[in-house]
Amino acid sequence: MEATDAARALLAAIVADHGPVLLILSGGCCDGTAPMCYPEGEFLLAPDDLRIGAVDGAAVYLPAGLAPLWQGGLTLDAVPGRGGGVFSLDNGREAHFVARSAVCLKP
């Protein structure tokens, strides 16, 4: 699990405002694998959610079924603009989280 400086800065700002958080790549219908950020203890993890690492103390999870897709490694990044995750704590900020993987890069 890696993170860019931009992701670490966004995460630090969110933690300063909300306290400890977790991140999950849910694979859901609306935001797909966009990393979603929630207050620690307020998001109910599924029984098959796997902890794949942590970024500056924030645990990162994904469903077990998605694990093979991210075997090449995962980098948490943040990019300018508002994300679509209305429930994620990065919503309403001038940057949002994205997941990057060498497996998903175009040649």
PDB file of C-alpha atoms in Angstrom:
ATOM      1  CA  MET A   1       0.000   0.000   0.000  1.00  0.00           C
ATOM      2  CA  GLU A   2       1.520   3.263  -1.117  1.00  0.00           C
ATOM      3  CA  ALA A   3       0.263   6.839  -1.051  1.00  0.00           C
ATOM      4  CA  THR A   4       1.240  10.017  -2.843  1.00  0.00           C
ATOM      5  CA  ASP A   5       2.027  13.252  -1.044  1.00  0.00           C
ATOM      6  CA  ALA A   6      -1.282  14.649  -2.331  1.00  0.00           C
ATOM      7  CA  ALA A   7      -3.213  11.742  -0.797  1.00  0.00           C
ATOM      8  CA  ARG A   8      -1.377  12.095   2.510  1.00  0.00           C
ATOM      9  CA  ALA A   9      -2.146  15.836   2.616  1.00  0.00           C
ATOM     10  CA  LEU A  10      -5.856  15.277   1.896  1.00  0.00           C
ATOM     11  CA  LEU A  11      -6.006  12.490   4.467  1.00  0.00           C
ATOM     12  CA  ALA A  12      -4.319  14.686   7.092  1.00  0.00           C
ATOM     13  CA  ALA A  13      -6.841  17.485   6.475  1.00  0.00           C
ATOM     14  CA  ILE A  14      -9.753  15.062   6.815  1.00  0.00           C
ATOM     15  CA  VAL A  15      -8.346  13.531  10.022  1.00  0.00           C
ATOM     16  CA  ALA A  16      -7.834  17.039  11.449  1.00  0.00           C
ATOM     17  CA  ASP A  17     -11.527  17.763  10.847  1.00  0.00           C
ATOM     18  CA  HIS A  18     -13.065  14.371  11.680  1.00  0.00           C
ATOM     19  CA  GLY A  19     -10.632  12.320  13.748  1.00  0.00           C
ATOM     20  CA  PRO A  20      -9.513   8.777  12.838  1.00  0.00           C
ATOM     21  CA  VAL A  21     -10.808   7.411   9.536  1.00  0.00           C
ATOM     22  CA  LEU A  22     -10.723   4.318   7.347  1.00  0.00           C
ATOM     23  CA  LEU A  23     -10.687   3.953   3.578  1.00  0.00           C
ATOM     24  CA  ILE A  24     -12.480   1.311   1.536  1.00  0.00           C
ATOM     25  CA  LEU A  25     -12.506   0.467  -2.153  1.00  0.00           C
ATOM     26  CA  SER A  26     -16.011  -0.897  -2.212  1.00  0.00           C
ATOM     27  CA  GLY A  27     -16.517  -1.835  -5.845  1.00  0.00           C
ATOM     28  CA  GLY A  28     -20.044  -0.484  -5.469  1.00  0.00           C
ATOM     29  CA  CYS A  29     -22.438   0.594  -8.175  1.00  0.00           C
ATOM     30  CA  CYS A  30     -22.039   4.362  -7.923  1.00  0.00           C
ATOM     31  CA  ASP A  31     -18.362   5.085  -7.464  1.00  0.00           C
ATOM     32  CA  GLY A  32     -16.910   1.727  -8.396  1.00  0.00           C
ATOM     33  CA  THR A  33     -13.510   1.375  -6.846  1.00  0.00           C
ATOM     34  CA  ALA A  34     -13.128   5.020  -5.853  1.00  0.00           C
ATOM     35  CA  PRO A  35     -11.607   5.043  -2.364  1.00  0.00           C
ATOM     36  CA  MET A  36     -14.270   6.095   0.110  1.00  0.00           C
ATOM     37  CA  CYS A  37     -13.270   7.682   3.428  1.00  0.00           C
ATOM     38  CA  TYR A  38     -15.386   7.280   6.569  1.00  0.00           C
ATOM     39  CA  PRO A  39     -15.001   8.013  10.282  1.00  0.00           C
ATOM     40  CA  GLU A  40     -13.450   5.025  12.018  1.00  0.00           C
ATOM     41  CA  GLY A  41     -16.162   3.039  13.785  1.00  0.00           C
ATOM     42  CA  GLU A  42     -19.026   4.476  11.707  1.00  0.00           C
ATOM     43  CA  PHE A  43     -18.695   2.228   8.656  1.00  0.00           C
ATOM     44  CA  LEU A  44     -19.858  -1.372   8.935  1.00  0.00           C
ATOM     45  CA  LEU A  45     -17.305  -3.586   7.220  1.00  0.00           C
ATOM     46  CA  ALA A  46     -18.560  -6.707   5.447  1.00  0.00           C
ATOM     47  CA  PRO A  47     -17.332 -10.105   6.668  1.00  0.00           C
ATOM     48  CA  ASP A  48     -15.245 -10.523   3.496  1.00  0.00           C
ATOM     49  CA  ASP A  49     -13.604  -7.077   3.588  1.00  0.00           C
ATOM     50  CA  LEU A  50      -9.821  -7.445   3.805  1.00  0.00           C
ATOM     51  CA  ARG A  51      -7.437  -4.971   5.368  1.00  0.00           C
ATOM     52  CA  ILE A  52      -4.778  -4.480   2.713  1.00  0.00           C
ATOM     53  CA  GLY A  53      -2.679  -1.912   4.523  1.00  0.00           C
ATOM     54  CA  ALA A  54      -2.754   1.532   6.058  1.00  0.00           C
ATOM     55  CA  VAL A  55      -1.856   5.081   5.128  1.00  0.00           C
ATOM     56  CA  ASP A  56      -0.670   7.278   7.980  1.00  0.00           C
ATOM     57  CA  GLY A  57      -2.682   5.244  10.474  1.00  0.00           C
ATOM     58  CA  ALA A  58      -5.859   4.971   8.379  1.00  0.00           C
ATOM     59  CA  ALA A  59      -6.695   1.347   7.594  1.00  0.00           C
ATOM     60  CA  VAL A  60      -7.466   0.540   3.955  1.00  0.00           C
ATOM     61  CA  TYR A  61      -9.937  -2.233   3.070  1.00  0.00           C
ATOM     62  CA  LEU A  62     -11.365  -3.883  -0.017  1.00  0.00           C
ATOM     63  CA  PRO A  63     -13.745  -6.789  -0.630  1.00  0.00           C
ATOM     64  CA  ALA A  64     -11.996 -10.151  -0.931  1.00  0.00           C
ATOM     65  CA  GLY A  65     -13.421 -10.570  -4.439  1.00  0.00           C
ATOM     66  CA  LEU A  66     -11.511  -7.505  -5.623  1.00  0.00           C
ATOM     67  CA  ALA A  67      -8.184  -8.566  -4.112  1.00  0.00           C
ATOM     68  CA  PRO A  68      -6.959 -10.406  -7.250  1.00  0.00           C
ATOM     69  CA  LEU A  69      -7.498  -7.242  -9.298  1.00  0.00           C
ATOM     70  CA  TRP A  70      -5.161  -5.222  -7.071  1.00  0.00           C
ATOM     71  CA  GLN A  71      -2.357  -7.800  -6.713  1.00  0.00           C
ATOM     72  CA  GLY A  72       0.006  -5.570  -8.678  1.00  0.00           C
ATOM     73  CA  GLY A  73      -0.072  -3.048  -5.861  1.00  0.00           C
ATOM     74  CA  LEU A  74      -2.223  -0.096  -5.005  1.00  0.00           C
ATOM     75  CA  THR A  75      -1.394   3.580  -4.672  1.00  0.00           C
ATOM     76  CA  LEU A  76      -3.747   6.001  -2.962  1.00  0.00           C
ATOM     77  CA  ASP A  77      -3.681   9.352  -4.740  1.00  0.00           C
ATOM     78  CA  ALA A  78      -5.659  12.591  -4.600  1.00  0.00           C
ATOM     79  CA  VAL A  79      -6.527  14.732  -7.596  1.00  0.00           C
ATOM     80  CA  PRO A  80      -8.072  18.183  -7.948  1.00  0.00           C
ATOM     81  CA  GLY A  81     -11.828  18.392  -8.316  1.00  0.00           C
ATOM     82  CA  ARG A  82     -14.793  17.101  -6.440  1.00  0.00           C
ATOM     83  CA  GLY A  83     -15.381  13.387  -6.335  1.00  0.00           C
ATOM     84  CA  GLY A  84     -18.707  11.654  -6.682  1.00  0.00           C
ATOM     85  CA  GLY A  85     -18.779   9.940  -3.308  1.00  0.00           C
ATOM     86  CA  VAL A  86     -21.436  11.961  -1.493  1.00  0.00           C
ATOM     87  CA  PHE A  87     -20.938  10.009   1.739  1.00  0.00           C
ATOM     88  CA  SER A  88     -17.142   9.985   1.650  1.00  0.00           C
ATOM     89  CA  LEU A  89     -15.387  12.542   3.835  1.00  0.00           C
ATOM     90  CA  ASP A  90     -13.471  13.905   0.842  1.00  0.00           C
ATOM     91  CA  ASN A  91     -16.788  15.113  -0.610  1.00  0.00           C
ATOM     92  CA  GLY A  92     -17.068  18.897  -0.740  1.00  0.00           C
ATOM     93  CA  ARG A  93     -13.321  19.448  -0.771  1.00  0.00           C
ATOM     94  CA  GLU A  94     -11.269  20.695  -3.676  1.00  0.00           C
ATOM     95  CA  ALA A  95      -9.619  17.269  -4.107  1.00  0.00           C
ATOM     96  CA  HIS A  96     -10.739  13.657  -3.914  1.00  0.00           C
ATOM     97  CA  PHE A  97      -9.131  10.244  -3.536  1.00  0.00           C
ATOM     98  CA  VAL A  98      -8.406   7.931  -6.460  1.00  0.00           C
ATOM     99  CA  ALA A  99      -6.845   4.471  -6.550  1.00  0.00           C
ATOM    100  CA  ARG A 100      -4.012   3.770  -8.952  1.00  0.00           C
ATOM    101  CA  SER A 101      -2.579   0.422  -9.961  1.00  0.00           C
ATOM    102  CA  ALA A 102       0.052  -0.600 -12.491  1.00  0.00           C
ATOM    103  CA  VAL A 103      -2.412  -3.248 -13.663  1.00  0.00           C
ATOM    104  CA  CYS A 104      -4.830  -0.504 -14.733  1.00  0.00           C
ATOM    105  CA  LEU A 105      -2.349   1.792 -16.481  1.00  0.00           C
ATOM    106  CA  LYS A 106      -2.507   2.160 -20.238  1.00  0.00           C
ATOM    107  CA  PRO A 107       0.686   1.128 -22.063  1.00  0.00           C
TER     108      PRO A 107
END
